[in-house]
């Protein structure tokens, strides 16, 4: 069920939205998710939203060779976020930079609460997020794809984590910022939730919002997550059929 | 790490090959199913996605304006870089390129450079000052054997798909005209065929399973005129002179077949 939040800056509906791509303030970009797209990985997923193209792959649970990371009572979940050099307008130098290291960390932390890690002591679950093409919102796209890949790998989970951002651009609180809206906008609030309970596993914010605007953005993002969550489930059902 | 599985399957794969068969039922000179798409990345000036069997590489070409090398002041620059992503195989690790990744980049580069696929002299903007540099990035996302042939096929396709803005010199300044995109000047379509030696037999397009048990590997790059432009031997075992000549003659036929897949 989609609950429409009334935005004080707006009337209703699409025609007054004034967004560059004519979306309503609470409308997501066009998206698709596919599960099980790679042969070698234990689980994988491909996700497109707007101009973003993201691949996620999961290996594990498997032996952890780095002894100092090993947990005697549970598995560790390690996530690596990486951007292809050709994914952005000006070629990105290959290899990790500060941004991708931070995103890797917060993505690991966003996914970890959903996974029954205690079932696999002393082992690791490796999650790889590859951004093939970037157009704003790659961390959310990556986390959403990674959850589908985890499910595709058959890893027991409490819920499928889903991520989505809301923010403020052109003075209005809007859902799912595009690259232009993010660059020219005043704020960006990416979140991830476990949709069954609504618990928030990732929250970042940059920019400038009033308390009311933040509340609106959070509501918008949670609703966006719920819509994307249905697409995640559909991708898994598509691959494995209805149970 | 000792690979236990290859030791176990080695005998069965080798015996099959001895009897003229392969594990997936292919003929010795038969490629797996190949798919090739171009223009898959809108933000890249040229791109391709190539699949040979389950091996999959996404390739993007991005141009930048830079300085030419001192010894070739009127020639553009082509840089090939490969990432063997940890998502592509359980034994691939993130980090700086390892020797396999560097070899793949360099052999791909050699085949394209020596095959004169791109007319690099046409990429000169101001002699000795400014030239186009083409960065070819190979993103290996799924590894199921024979990266070499996939890398060259996808790279040539991505280069053929590449369009550059016209660079004009107005009042000593370089002006890029993005309304006037010109295709990269392509001279040739050199492609590569790779053989694995298992027992005393040569088989084309080795799968992962076959690569794990092969004694040696030979890659042959062939231009569209049928000349040899690059070769690379790999692996610890040896080849006889006859085997190498046989590989070359098969490669000539097979690269001509691969060429039909190019846009």
CSV table of C-alpha atoms in Angstrom, one decimal:
chain,number,residue,atom,x,y,z
A,1,UNK,CA,0.0,0.0,0.0
A,2,UNK,CA,1.3,3.4,-1.0
A,3,UNK,CA,0.5,6.3,1.4
A,4,UNK,CA,0.7,9.7,-0.2
A,5,UNK,CA,2.3,12.3,2.0
A,6,UNK,CA,1.0,15.7,1.3
A,7,UNK,CA,3.9,18.1,0.7
A,8,UNK,CA,3.2,21.7,1.9
A,9,UNK,CA,5.2,23.1,-1.1
A,10,UNK,CA,3.0,21.3,-3.6
A,11,UNK,CA,-0.5,20.8,-4.7
A,12,UNK,CA,-0.9,17.2,-5.8
A,13,UNK,CA,0.0,15.1,-8.8
A,14,UNK,CA,2.6,15.1,-11.5
A,15,UNK,CA,2.0,18.2,-13.5
A,16,UNK,CA,3.0,20.6,-10.7
A,17,UNK,CA,6.1,18.7,-9.5
A,18,UNK,CA,8.5,20.7,-11.5
A,19,UNK,CA,11.2,18.0,-11.4
A,20,UNK,CA,13.5,17.8,-14.3
A,21,UNK,CA,12.3,14.4,-15.4
A,22,UNK,CA,8.6,15.2,-14.7
A,23,UNK,CA,8.3,12.8,-11.8
A,24,UNK,CA,5.9,13.5,-8.9
A,25,UNK,CA,7.7,14.5,-5.7
A,26,UNK,CA,7.0,11.0,-4.3
A,27,UNK,CA,7.7,9.0,-7.5
A,28,UNK,CA,10.7,6.7,-7.9
A,29,UNK,CA,12.7,6.5,-11.1
A,30,UNK,CA,12.0,3.5,-13.5
A,31,UNK,CA,13.7,0.4,-12.1
A,32,UNK,CA,14.2,-3.3,-12.6
A,33,UNK,CA,15.8,-6.0,-10.6
A,34,UNK,CA,17.0,-9.4,-11.7
A,35,UNK,CA,18.3,-12.2,-9.5
A,36,UNK,CA,20.9,-14.8,-10.3
A,37,UNK,CA,22.7,-13.1,-13.2
A,38,UNK,CA,26.2,-14.4,-12.6
A,39,UNK,CA,27.4,-18.0,-12.9
A,40,UNK,CA,30.3,-18.2,-10.4
A,41,UNK,CA,29.0,-16.2,-7.5
A,42,UNK,CA,26.9,-18.0,-4.9
A,43,UNK,CA,24.2,-15.4,-5.3
A,44,UNK,CA,23.9,-12.3,-7.5
A,45,UNK,CA,21.6,-9.6,-8.7
A,46,UNK,CA,21.4,-6.8,-11.3
A,47,UNK,CA,19.6,-3.6,-10.6
A,48,UNK,CA,18.8,-0.6,-12.7
A,49,UNK,CA,17.1,2.5,-11.4
A,50,UNK,CA,17.1,5.6,-13.6
A,51,UNK,CA,20.5,5.7,-15.1
A,52,UNK,CA,22.1,3.6,-12.4
A,53,UNK,CA,23.3,0.1,-13.3
A,54,UNK,CA,24.5,-2.0,-10.4
A,55,UNK,CA,25.7,-5.6,-10.0
A,56,UNK,CA,25.9,-7.3,-6.7
A,57,UNK,CA,27.4,-10.7,-5.9
A,58,UNK,CA,27.7,-12.8,-2.7
A,59,UNK,CA,30.2,-15.5,-1.8
A,60,UNK,CA,29.8,-17.5,1.3
A,61,UNK,CA,29.5,-18.4,4.0
A,62,UNK,CA,33.1,-19.4,3.4
A,63,UNK,CA,36.4,-19.8,5.3
A,64,UNK,CA,37.8,-16.6,6.6
A,65,UNK,CA,41.5,-16.3,6.1
A,66,UNK,CA,42.1,-13.1,7.9
A,67,UNK,CA,42.4,-14.5,11.5
A,68,UNK,CA,42.1,-11.2,13.3
A,69,UNK,CA,38.6,-10.5,11.8
A,70,UNK,CA,37.3,-14.0,12.8
A,71,UNK,CA,34.4,-14.1,15.3
A,72,UNK,CA,34.2,-17.3,17.4
A,73,UNK,CA,30.5,-17.1,17.7
A,74,UNK,CA,29.3,-15.8,14.3
A,75,UNK,CA,30.2,-15.0,10.7
A,76,UNK,CA,31.4,-11.6,9.6
A,77,UNK,CA,29.7,-9.8,6.7
A,78,UNK,CA,32.1,-7.9,4.6
A,79,UNK,CA,30.8,-5.6,1.9
A,80,UNK,CA,33.0,-4.0,-0.9
A,81,UNK,CA,31.6,-1.2,-2.9
A,82,UNK,CA,33.5,-0.4,-6.1
A,83,UNK,CA,32.8,1.9,-9.1
A,84,UNK,CA,33.8,1.0,-12.7
A,85,UNK,CA,36.2,3.6,-14.2
A,86,UNK,CA,33.7,4.1,-17.0
A,87,UNK,CA,30.6,4.5,-14.7
A,88,UNK,CA,30.9,8.3,-14.4
A,89,UNK,CA,31.4,11.2,-16.8
A,90,UNK,CA,35.1,11.8,-16.0
A,91,UNK,CA,36.9,8.5,-15.8
A,92,UNK,CA,37.4,7.4,-12.2
A,93,UNK,CA,40.8,6.0,-11.3
A,94,UNK,CA,40.4,2.3,-10.5
A,95,UNK,CA,40.8,1.1,-6.9
A,96,UNK,CA,39.3,2.2,-3.6
A,97,UNK,CA,39.1,5.9,-2.6
A,98,UNK,CA,37.8,7.4,0.7
A,99,UNK,CA,34.3,7.5,-0.6
A,100,UNK,CA,34.1,3.9,-1.6
A,101,UNK,CA,35.7,2.8,1.7
A,102,UNK,CA,33.1,4.6,3.6
A,103,UNK,CA,30.2,3.3,1.5
A,104,UNK,CA,31.6,-0.2,1.9
A,105,UNK,CA,31.5,0.2,5.7
A,106,UNK,CA,28.0,1.6,5.9
A,107,UNK,CA,26.7,-0.9,3.4
A,108,UNK,CA,28.1,-3.8,5.5
A,109,UNK,CA,26.4,-2.3,8.6
A,110,UNK,CA,23.2,-1.8,6.8
A,111,UNK,CA,23.0,-5.4,5.7
A,112,UNK,CA,24.4,-7.1,8.9
A,113,UNK,CA,21.3,-6.8,11.1
A,114,UNK,CA,19.2,-8.8,8.7
A,115,UNK,CA,21.5,-11.8,8.4
A,116,UNK,CA,21.5,-14.8,10.8
A,117,UNK,CA,25.3,-14.5,11.2
A,118,UNK,CA,25.3,-16.6,14.4
A,119,UNK,CA,24.5,-19.7,12.3
A,120,UNK,CA,28.0,-19.6,10.7
A,121,UNK,CA,30.7,-19.1,13.4
A,122,UNK,CA,34.3,-18.4,12.3
A,123,UNK,CA,33.3,-17.8,8.6
A,124,UNK,CA,32.7,-14.9,6.3
A,125,UNK,CA,30.0,-13.7,3.9
A,126,UNK,CA,31.5,-11.5,1.2
A,127,UNK,CA,29.2,-9.1,-0.6
A,128,UNK,CA,30.5,-7.2,-3.7
A,129,UNK,CA,28.7,-4.2,-5.1
A,130,UNK,CA,29.9,-3.0,-8.5
A,131,UNK,CA,28.6,0.2,-9.9
A,132,UNK,CA,28.6,-0.2,-13.7
A,133,UNK,CA,27.0,3.1,-14.4
A,134,UNK,CA,26.2,5.9,-11.9
A,135,UNK,CA,23.4,8.4,-11.9
A,136,UNK,CA,22.7,9.4,-8.3
A,137,UNK,CA,21.8,7.1,-5.5
A,138,UNK,CA,24.3,4.3,-6.1
A,139,UNK,CA,24.7,3.4,-2.5
A,140,UNK,CA,21.0,2.7,-2.1
A,141,UNK,CA,20.9,0.8,-5.4
A,142,UNK,CA,23.9,-1.2,-4.3
A,143,UNK,CA,22.4,-2.1,-0.9
A,144,UNK,CA,19.1,-3.0,-2.4
A,145,UNK,CA,20.8,-5.3,-5.0
A,146,UNK,CA,23.1,-6.8,-2.4
A,147,UNK,CA,20.0,-8.0,-0.3
A,148,UNK,CA,18.6,-9.7,-3.4
A,149,UNK,CA,22.0,-11.3,-4.0
A,150,UNK,CA,22.1,-12.5,-0.4
A,151,UNK,CA,18.7,-14.0,-0.8
A,152,UNK,CA,19.7,-15.6,-4.1
A,153,UNK,CA,22.7,-17.1,-2.3
A,154,UNK,CA,20.3,-18.8,0.1
A,155,UNK,CA,21.7,-17.0,3.2
A,156,UNK,CA,19.1,-17.1,6.0
A,157,UNK,CA,17.8,-13.6,6.8
A,158,UNK,CA,15.3,-12.0,9.0
A,159,UNK,CA,14.3,-9.7,6.2
A,160,UNK,CA,15.5,-8.3,2.9
A,161,UNK,CA,17.1,-4.9,3.6
A,162,UNK,CA,16.0,-2.2,1.1
A,163,UNK,CA,17.4,1.2,0.6
A,164,UNK,CA,16.2,4.5,-0.8
A,165,UNK,CA,16.9,8.2,-0.5
A,166,UNK,CA,14.8,11.3,-0.2
A,167,UNK,CA,16.1,14.8,-0.1
A,168,UNK,CA,15.4,18.4,-1.0
A,169,UNK,CA,16.0,20.0,-4.3
A,170,UNK,CA,14.6,23.2,-5.7
A,171,UNK,CA,13.2,23.9,-2.2
A,172,UNK,CA,11.0,20.8,-2.3
A,173,UNK,CA,11.2,17.6,-0.3
A,174,UNK,CA,11.3,14.8,-2.9
A,175,UNK,CA,11.9,11.1,-3.2
A,176,UNK,CA,14.8,9.3,-5.0
A,177,UNK,CA,17.1,12.1,-6.1
A,178,UNK,CA,18.6,11.9,-9.6
A,179,UNK,CA,22.2,12.9,-10.2
A,180,UNK,CA,21.2,16.5,-11.1
A,181,UNK,CA,18.8,16.8,-8.2
A,182,UNK,CA,21.5,15.6,-5.8
A,183,UNK,CA,24.1,18.0,-7.2
A,184,UNK,CA,21.9,21.0,-7.3
A,185,UNK,CA,19.9,20.0,-4.3
A,186,UNK,CA,19.9,21.2,-0.7
A,187,UNK,CA,19.9,17.9,1.1
A,188,UNK,CA,20.1,14.1,0.7
A,189,UNK,CA,18.9,11.5,3.2
A,190,UNK,CA,19.7,7.9,2.1
A,191,UNK,CA,18.2,5.3,4.4
A,192,UNK,CA,17.9,1.5,4.5
A,193,UNK,CA,15.2,-0.4,6.4
A,194,UNK,CA,14.1,-3.9,7.2
A,195,UNK,CA,10.6,-3.5,5.7
A,196,UNK,CA,8.8,-6.1,7.9
A,197,UNK,CA,9.5,-4.2,11.1
A,198,UNK,CA,10.4,-0.8,9.7
A,199,UNK,CA,13.7,-0.8,11.6
A,200,UNK,CA,16.3,1.6,10.1
A,201,UNK,CA,19.7,0.0,9.4
A,202,UNK,CA,21.3,2.9,7.5
A,203,UNK,CA,20.9,6.6,7.8
A,204,UNK,CA,23.0,9.3,6.4
A,205,UNK,CA,22.2,12.9,5.7
A,206,UNK,CA,24.0,15.8,4.2
A,207,UNK,CA,22.7,19.3,3.4
A,208,UNK,CA,20.3,21.5,5.2
A,209,UNK,CA,16.8,20.6,6.4
A,210,UNK,CA,14.4,21.9,9.0
A,211,UNK,CA,13.1,19.4,11.5
A,212,UNK,CA,9.7,19.2,9.6
A,213,UNK,CA,11.5,18.8,6.3
A,214,UNK,CA,13.6,16.0,7.7
A,215,UNK,CA,10.5,14.2,9.0
A,216,UNK,CA,8.9,14.5,5.6
A,217,UNK,CA,12.0,13.2,3.9
A,218,UNK,CA,12.2,10.3,6.2
A,219,UNK,CA,8.5,9.4,5.6
A,220,UNK,CA,9.0,9.7,1.8
A,221,UNK,CA,12.2,7.5,1.9
A,222,UNK,CA,10.5,4.8,4.0
A,223,UNK,CA,7.6,4.7,1.6
A,224,UNK,CA,10.1,4.5,-1.3
A,225,UNK,CA,11.7,1.6,0.4
A,226,UNK,CA,8.4,-0.2,0.7
A,227,UNK,CA,7.7,0.1,-3.0
A,228,UNK,CA,11.2,-1.1,-3.9
A,229,UNK,CA,10.9,-4.0,-1.4
A,230,UNK,CA,8.0,-5.4,-3.6
A,231,UNK,CA,10.3,-5.3,-6.6
A,232,UNK,CA,13.0,-7.2,-4.6
A,233,UNK,CA,10.5,-9.9,-3.7
A,234,UNK,CA,9.3,-10.1,-7.3
A,235,UNK,CA,12.8,-10.6,-8.5
A,236,UNK,CA,13.3,-13.5,-6.2
A,237,UNK,CA,9.9,-15.0,-7.1
A,238,UNK,CA,10.8,-14.5,-10.8
A,239,UNK,CA,13.9,-16.6,-10.3
A,240,UNK,CA,12.6,-19.3,-8.0
A,241,UNK,CA,8.8,-19.2,-8.5
A,242,UNK,CA,6.1,-18.6,-6.0
A,243,UNK,CA,6.3,-20.6,-2.8
B,1,UNK,CA,46.3,-23.0,-1.7
B,2,UNK,CA,46.2,-26.5,-3.3
B,3,UNK,CA,43.4,-26.9,-5.8
B,4,UNK,CA,41.9,-30.2,-4.9
B,5,UNK,CA,39.1,-30.5,-7.4
B,6,UNK,CA,41.3,-30.1,-10.5
B,7,UNK,CA,43.6,-32.9,-9.3
B,8,UNK,CA,40.5,-35.1,-9.1
B,9,UNK,CA,39.0,-34.2,-12.4
B,10,UNK,CA,42.3,-33.9,-14.3
B,11,UNK,CA,42.4,-37.6,-15.2
B,12,UNK,CA,38.8,-37.7,-16.5
B,13,UNK,CA,39.1,-34.5,-18.5
B,14,UNK,CA,42.4,-35.7,-20.0
B,15,UNK,CA,41.0,-39.1,-20.9
B,16,UNK,CA,38.0,-37.5,-22.5
B,17,UNK,CA,40.3,-35.3,-24.6
B,18,UNK,CA,42.4,-38.3,-25.6
B,19,UNK,CA,39.3,-39.9,-27.0
B,20,UNK,CA,38.4,-36.7,-29.0
B,21,UNK,CA,35.7,-35.5,-26.6
B,22,UNK,CA,35.3,-32.5,-24.2
B,23,UNK,CA,33.4,-32.3,-21.0
B,24,UNK,CA,30.7,-30.1,-22.4
B,25,UNK,CA,30.4,-32.0,-25.7
B,26,UNK,CA,32.1,-29.4,-27.9
B,27,UNK,CA,34.4,-30.2,-30.8
B,28,UNK,CA,38.1,-29.2,-30.3
B,29,UNK,CA,37.7,-26.2,-32.6
B,30,UNK,CA,34.3,-25.1,-31.3
B,31,UNK,CA,33.6,-21.9,-29.2
B,32,UNK,CA,31.0,-21.8,-26.6
B,33,UNK,CA,28.0,-19.5,-27.3
B,34,UNK,CA,29.1,-15.9,-27.6
B,35,UNK,CA,27.0,-12.8,-27.1
B,36,UNK,CA,28.2,-9.3,-27.8
B,37,UNK,CA,26.3,-6.1,-27.2
B,38,UNK,CA,27.6,-2.5,-27.7
B,39,UNK,CA,26.6,0.8,-26.2
B,40,UNK,CA,25.6,-0.7,-22.9
B,41,UNK,CA,27.0,2.2,-20.8
B,42,UNK,CA,25.5,5.6,-21.6
B,43,UNK,CA,28.2,7.5,-19.7
B,44,UNK,CA,31.0,5.8,-21.5
B,45,UNK,CA,31.9,7.1,-25.0
B,46,UNK,CA,32.2,3.5,-26.1
B,47,UNK,CA,31.2,0.3,-24.4
B,48,UNK,CA,30.5,-3.4,-24.9
B,49,UNK,CA,29.4,-6.4,-22.9
B,50,UNK,CA,30.8,-9.7,-24.1
B,51,UNK,CA,29.9,-13.2,-22.9
B,52,UNK,CA,31.7,-16.4,-24.0
B,53,UNK,CA,29.8,-19.2,-22.3
B,54,UNK,CA,29.4,-17.9,-18.7
B,55,UNK,CA,32.5,-15.7,-18.9
B,56,UNK,CA,31.4,-12.1,-18.9
B,57,UNK,CA,33.3,-8.8,-19.3
B,58,UNK,CA,32.0,-5.3,-19.4
B,59,UNK,CA,34.2,-2.9,-21.3
B,60,UNK,CA,34.1,0.9,-21.3
B,61,UNK,CA,36.2,3.3,-23.3
B,62,UNK,CA,36.7,6.8,-22.0
B,63,UNK,CA,38.7,9.5,-23.8
B,64,UNK,CA,40.7,12.3,-22.1
B,65,UNK,CA,42.9,15.0,-23.5
B,66,UNK,CA,46.5,14.6,-22.4
B,67,UNK,CA,50.2,14.9,-23.4
B,68,UNK,CA,51.7,12.5,-25.9
B,69,UNK,CA,54.8,10.5,-25.1
B,70,UNK,CA,58.1,12.2,-25.9
B,71,UNK,CA,59.2,9.7,-28.5
B,72,UNK,CA,55.8,9.8,-30.3
B,73,UNK,CA,54.7,13.4,-30.3
B,74,UNK,CA,52.0,13.0,-33.0
B,75,UNK,CA,50.4,9.8,-31.8
B,76,UNK,CA,47.5,9.4,-29.5
B,77,UNK,CA,47.6,7.1,-26.4
B,78,UNK,CA,45.7,3.9,-25.7
B,79,UNK,CA,45.7,2.6,-22.1
B,80,UNK,CA,44.3,-0.8,-21.3
B,81,UNK,CA,43.4,-1.7,-17.7
B,82,UNK,CA,41.8,-4.8,-16.3
B,83,UNK,CA,40.0,-5.4,-13.1
B,84,UNK,CA,39.6,-9.1,-12.2
B,85,UNK,CA,36.8,-8.3,-9.8
B,86,UNK,CA,36.4,-10.4,-6.6
B,87,UNK,CA,32.8,-11.0,-7.7
B,88,UNK,CA,34.0,-12.9,-10.7
B,89,UNK,CA,35.5,-15.9,-9.0
B,90,UNK,CA,35.9,-17.1,-5.4
B,91,UNK,CA,39.7,-16.9,-5.6
B,92,UNK,CA,39.9,-13.3,-7.1
B,93,UNK,CA,40.8,-10.7,-4.5
B,94,UNK,CA,40.3,-7.0,-4.4
B,95,UNK,CA,43.4,-4.9,-4.4
B,96,UNK,CA,46.0,-3.7,-6.9
B,97,UNK,CA,46.2,-5.7,-10.2
B,98,UNK,CA,47.9,-9.1,-9.8
B,99,UNK,CA,50.1,-10.7,-12.5
B,100,UNK,CA,47.1,-12.4,-14.2
B,101,UNK,CA,45.3,-9.2,-14.5
B,102,UNK,CA,48.4,-7.4,-15.8
B,103,UNK,CA,49.0,-10.1,-18.3
B,104,UNK,CA,45.4,-9.9,-19.6
B,105,UNK,CA,45.7,-6.1,-19.9
B,106,UNK,CA,49.0,-6.3,-21.7
B,107,UNK,CA,48.1,-9.1,-24.1
B,108,UNK,CA,44.8,-7.4,-25.0
B,109,UNK,CA,46.7,-4.1,-25.5
B,110,UNK,CA,49.4,-5.8,-27.6
B,111,UNK,CA,46.8,-7.4,-29.9
B,112,UNK,CA,45.0,-4.1,-30.4
B,113,UNK,CA,48.1,-2.0,-30.7
B,114,UNK,CA,50.1,-4.3,-33.0
B,115,UNK,CA,47.0,-5.1,-35.0
B,116,UNK,CA,46.7,-1.3,-35.5
B,117,UNK,CA,43.0,-1.4,-34.6
B,118,UNK,CA,42.9,2.3,-33.8
B,119,UNK,CA,44.6,4.8,-36.1
B,120,UNK,CA,46.4,6.5,-33.2
B,121,UNK,CA,48.0,9.2,-35.4
B,122,UNK,CA,44.5,10.6,-36.1
B,123,UNK,CA,44.1,11.1,-32.4
B,124,UNK,CA,46.8,13.9,-32.4
B,125,UNK,CA,45.2,17.3,-31.7
B,126,UNK,CA,48.4,19.5,-31.4
B,127,UNK,CA,51.6,17.8,-32.2
B,128,UNK,CA,53.9,17.4,-29.2
B,129,UNK,CA,51.3,19.1,-27.0
B,130,UNK,CA,47.8,17.5,-26.9
B,131,UNK,CA,46.5,14.2,-28.0
B,132,UNK,CA,43.5,12.0,-27.2
B,133,UNK,CA,44.2,9.4,-24.7
B,134,UNK,CA,41.7,6.4,-24.8
B,135,UNK,CA,41.3,4.6,-21.5
B,136,UNK,CA,40.0,1.1,-22.1
B,137,UNK,CA,38.7,-0.4,-18.8
B,138,UNK,CA,37.9,-4.1,-18.7
B,139,UNK,CA,35.6,-5.1,-15.9
B,140,UNK,CA,35.6,-8.9,-15.5
B,141,UNK,CA,32.4,-9.7,-13.7
B,142,UNK,CA,32.1,-13.5,-14.2
B,143,UNK,CA,35.1,-15.8,-14.8
B,144,UNK,CA,34.4,-19.2,-16.5
B,145,UNK,CA,37.5,-19.6,-18.6
B,146,UNK,CA,39.1,-17.9,-21.7
B,147,UNK,CA,39.2,-14.3,-20.6
B,148,UNK,CA,41.7,-13.5,-23.3
B,149,UNK,CA,39.5,-14.0,-26.3
B,150,UNK,CA,36.5,-12.3,-24.6
B,151,UNK,CA,38.8,-9.3,-23.6
B,152,UNK,CA,40.0,-8.7,-27.2
B,153,UNK,CA,36.6,-9.3,-28.8
B,154,UNK,CA,34.9,-6.9,-26.3
B,155,UNK,CA,37.6,-4.3,-26.5
B,156,UNK,CA,37.5,-4.1,-30.3
B,157,UNK,CA,33.7,-3.9,-30.2
B,158,UNK,CA,33.9,-1.1,-27.6
B,159,UNK,CA,36.4,0.8,-29.6
B,160,UNK,CA,34.3,0.5,-32.7
B,161,UNK,CA,31.4,1.9,-30.6
B,162,UNK,CA,33.4,4.8,-29.4
B,163,UNK,CA,32.6,8.4,-30.5
B,164,UNK,CA,34.7,11.4,-29.7
B,165,UNK,CA,33.7,15.1,-29.8
B,166,UNK,CA,35.4,16.9,-32.6
B,167,UNK,CA,38.4,18.8,-31.2
B,168,UNK,CA,39.0,22.2,-32.9
B,169,UNK,CA,41.7,24.7,-32.2
B,170,UNK,CA,40.3,28.2,-32.0
B,171,UNK,CA,42.6,31.0,-30.9
B,172,UNK,CA,45.2,28.6,-29.4
B,173,UNK,CA,42.5,26.9,-27.4
B,174,UNK,CA,41.1,23.4,-27.8
B,175,UNK,CA,37.3,23.6,-28.2
B,176,UNK,CA,35.4,20.3,-28.0
B,177,UNK,CA,32.3,20.1,-30.1
B,178,UNK,CA,29.9,17.7,-28.4
B,179,UNK,CA,27.3,18.3,-31.1
B,180,UNK,CA,29.7,16.8,-33.6
B,181,UNK,CA,30.6,13.3,-32.5
B,182,UNK,CA,33.0,11.4,-34.7
B,183,UNK,CA,33.6,7.6,-34.5
B,184,UNK,CA,37.1,6.6,-33.4
B,185,UNK,CA,39.2,6.0,-36.5
B,186,UNK,CA,39.3,2.2,-36.8
B,187,UNK,CA,41.9,0.6,-39.2
B,188,UNK,CA,41.6,-3.1,-38.4
B,189,UNK,CA,39.7,-5.6,-36.4
B,190,UNK,CA,42.4,-7.8,-35.0
B,191,UNK,CA,41.0,-10.6,-32.8
B,192,UNK,CA,42.4,-13.4,-30.7
B,193,UNK,CA,41.9,-17.1,-30.3
B,194,UNK,CA,43.2,-19.1,-27.4
B,195,UNK,CA,44.1,-22.8,-27.2
B,196,UNK,CA,44.6,-25.0,-24.2
B,197,UNK,CA,46.9,-28.0,-24.4
B,198,UNK,CA,45.5,-31.0,-22.5
B,199,UNK,CA,47.5,-34.2,-23.0
B,200,UNK,CA,48.8,-33.8,-26.5
B,201,UNK,CA,45.7,-32.1,-27.9
B,202,UNK,CA,44.9,-28.5,-28.6
B,203,UNK,CA,41.4,-27.3,-27.7
B,204,UNK,CA,40.0,-23.8,-28.5
B,205,UNK,CA,38.2,-21.6,-26.0
B,206,UNK,CA,39.0,-23.6,-22.9
B,207,UNK,CA,36.3,-23.5,-20.2
B,208,UNK,CA,37.3,-22.9,-16.5
B,209,UNK,CA,37.4,-26.7,-15.9
B,210,UNK,CA,39.7,-27.2,-18.9
B,211,UNK,CA,41.9,-24.2,-17.9
B,212,UNK,CA,42.4,-25.8,-14.4
B,213,UNK,CA,43.8,-29.0,-15.8
B,214,UNK,CA,45.6,-27.7,-18.9
B,215,UNK,CA,49.4,-27.9,-19.2
B,216,UNK,CA,49.9,-24.9,-21.4
B,217,UNK,CA,48.0,-22.2,-23.2
B,218,UNK,CA,48.6,-20.3,-26.4
B,219,UNK,CA,46.8,-17.2,-27.6
B,220,UNK,CA,47.1,-16.0,-31.2
B,221,UNK,CA,46.0,-12.6,-32.4
B,222,UNK,CA,45.1,-12.3,-36.1
B,223,UNK,CA,44.4,-9.2,-38.2
B,224,UNK,CA,41.6,-9.0,-40.7
B,225,UNK,CA,44.1,-9.8,-43.5
B,226,UNK,CA,45.0,-13.0,-41.7
B,227,UNK,CA,48.4,-11.9,-40.4
B,228,UNK,CA,49.6,-12.6,-36.9
B,229,UNK,CA,49.8,-9.6,-34.7
B,230,UNK,CA,50.3,-10.9,-31.1
B,231,UNK,CA,51.0,-14.2,-29.4
B,232,UNK,CA,51.3,-15.3,-25.8
B,233,UNK,CA,52.2,-18.6,-24.4
B,234,UNK,CA,51.2,-19.4,-20.8
B,235,UNK,CA,51.5,-22.4,-18.5
B,236,UNK,CA,54.3,-24.6,-17.3
B,237,UNK,CA,54.2,-27.3,-20.1
B,238,UNK,CA,55.6,-27.0,-23.6
B,239,UNK,CA,54.5,-26.8,-27.2
B,240,UNK,CA,56.1,-28.4,-30.3
B,241,UNK,CA,56.7,-26.4,-33.4
B,242,UNK,CA,54.0,-28.3,-35.2
B,243,UNK,CA,51.4,-27.6,-32.5
B,244,UNK,CA,52.1,-23.9,-32.7
B,245,UNK,CA,51.8,-23.8,-36.5
B,246,UNK,CA,48.6,-25.8,-36.3
B,247,UNK,CA,47.2,-23.3,-33.7
B,248,UNK,CA,48.0,-20.4,-36.0
B,249,UNK,CA,46.2,-21.9,-38.9
B,250,UNK,CA,43.1,-22.7,-36.8
B,251,UNK,CA,43.2,-19.2,-35.3
B,252,UNK,CA,43.0,-17.7,-38.7
B,253,UNK,CA,39.8,-19.5,-39.5
B,254,UNK,CA,38.3,-18.9,-36.0
B,255,UNK,CA,39.1,-15.2,-35.7
B,256,UNK,CA,37.5,-14.7,-39.1
B,257,UNK,CA,34.3,-16.3,-37.7
B,258,UNK,CA,34.5,-14.2,-34.5
B,259,UNK,CA,34.8,-11.1,-36.7
B,260,UNK,CA,31.3,-11.6,-38.0
B,261,UNK,CA,30.0,-10.9,-34.5
B,262,UNK,CA,31.4,-7.3,-34.5
B,263,UNK,CA,29.0,-4.5,-35.1
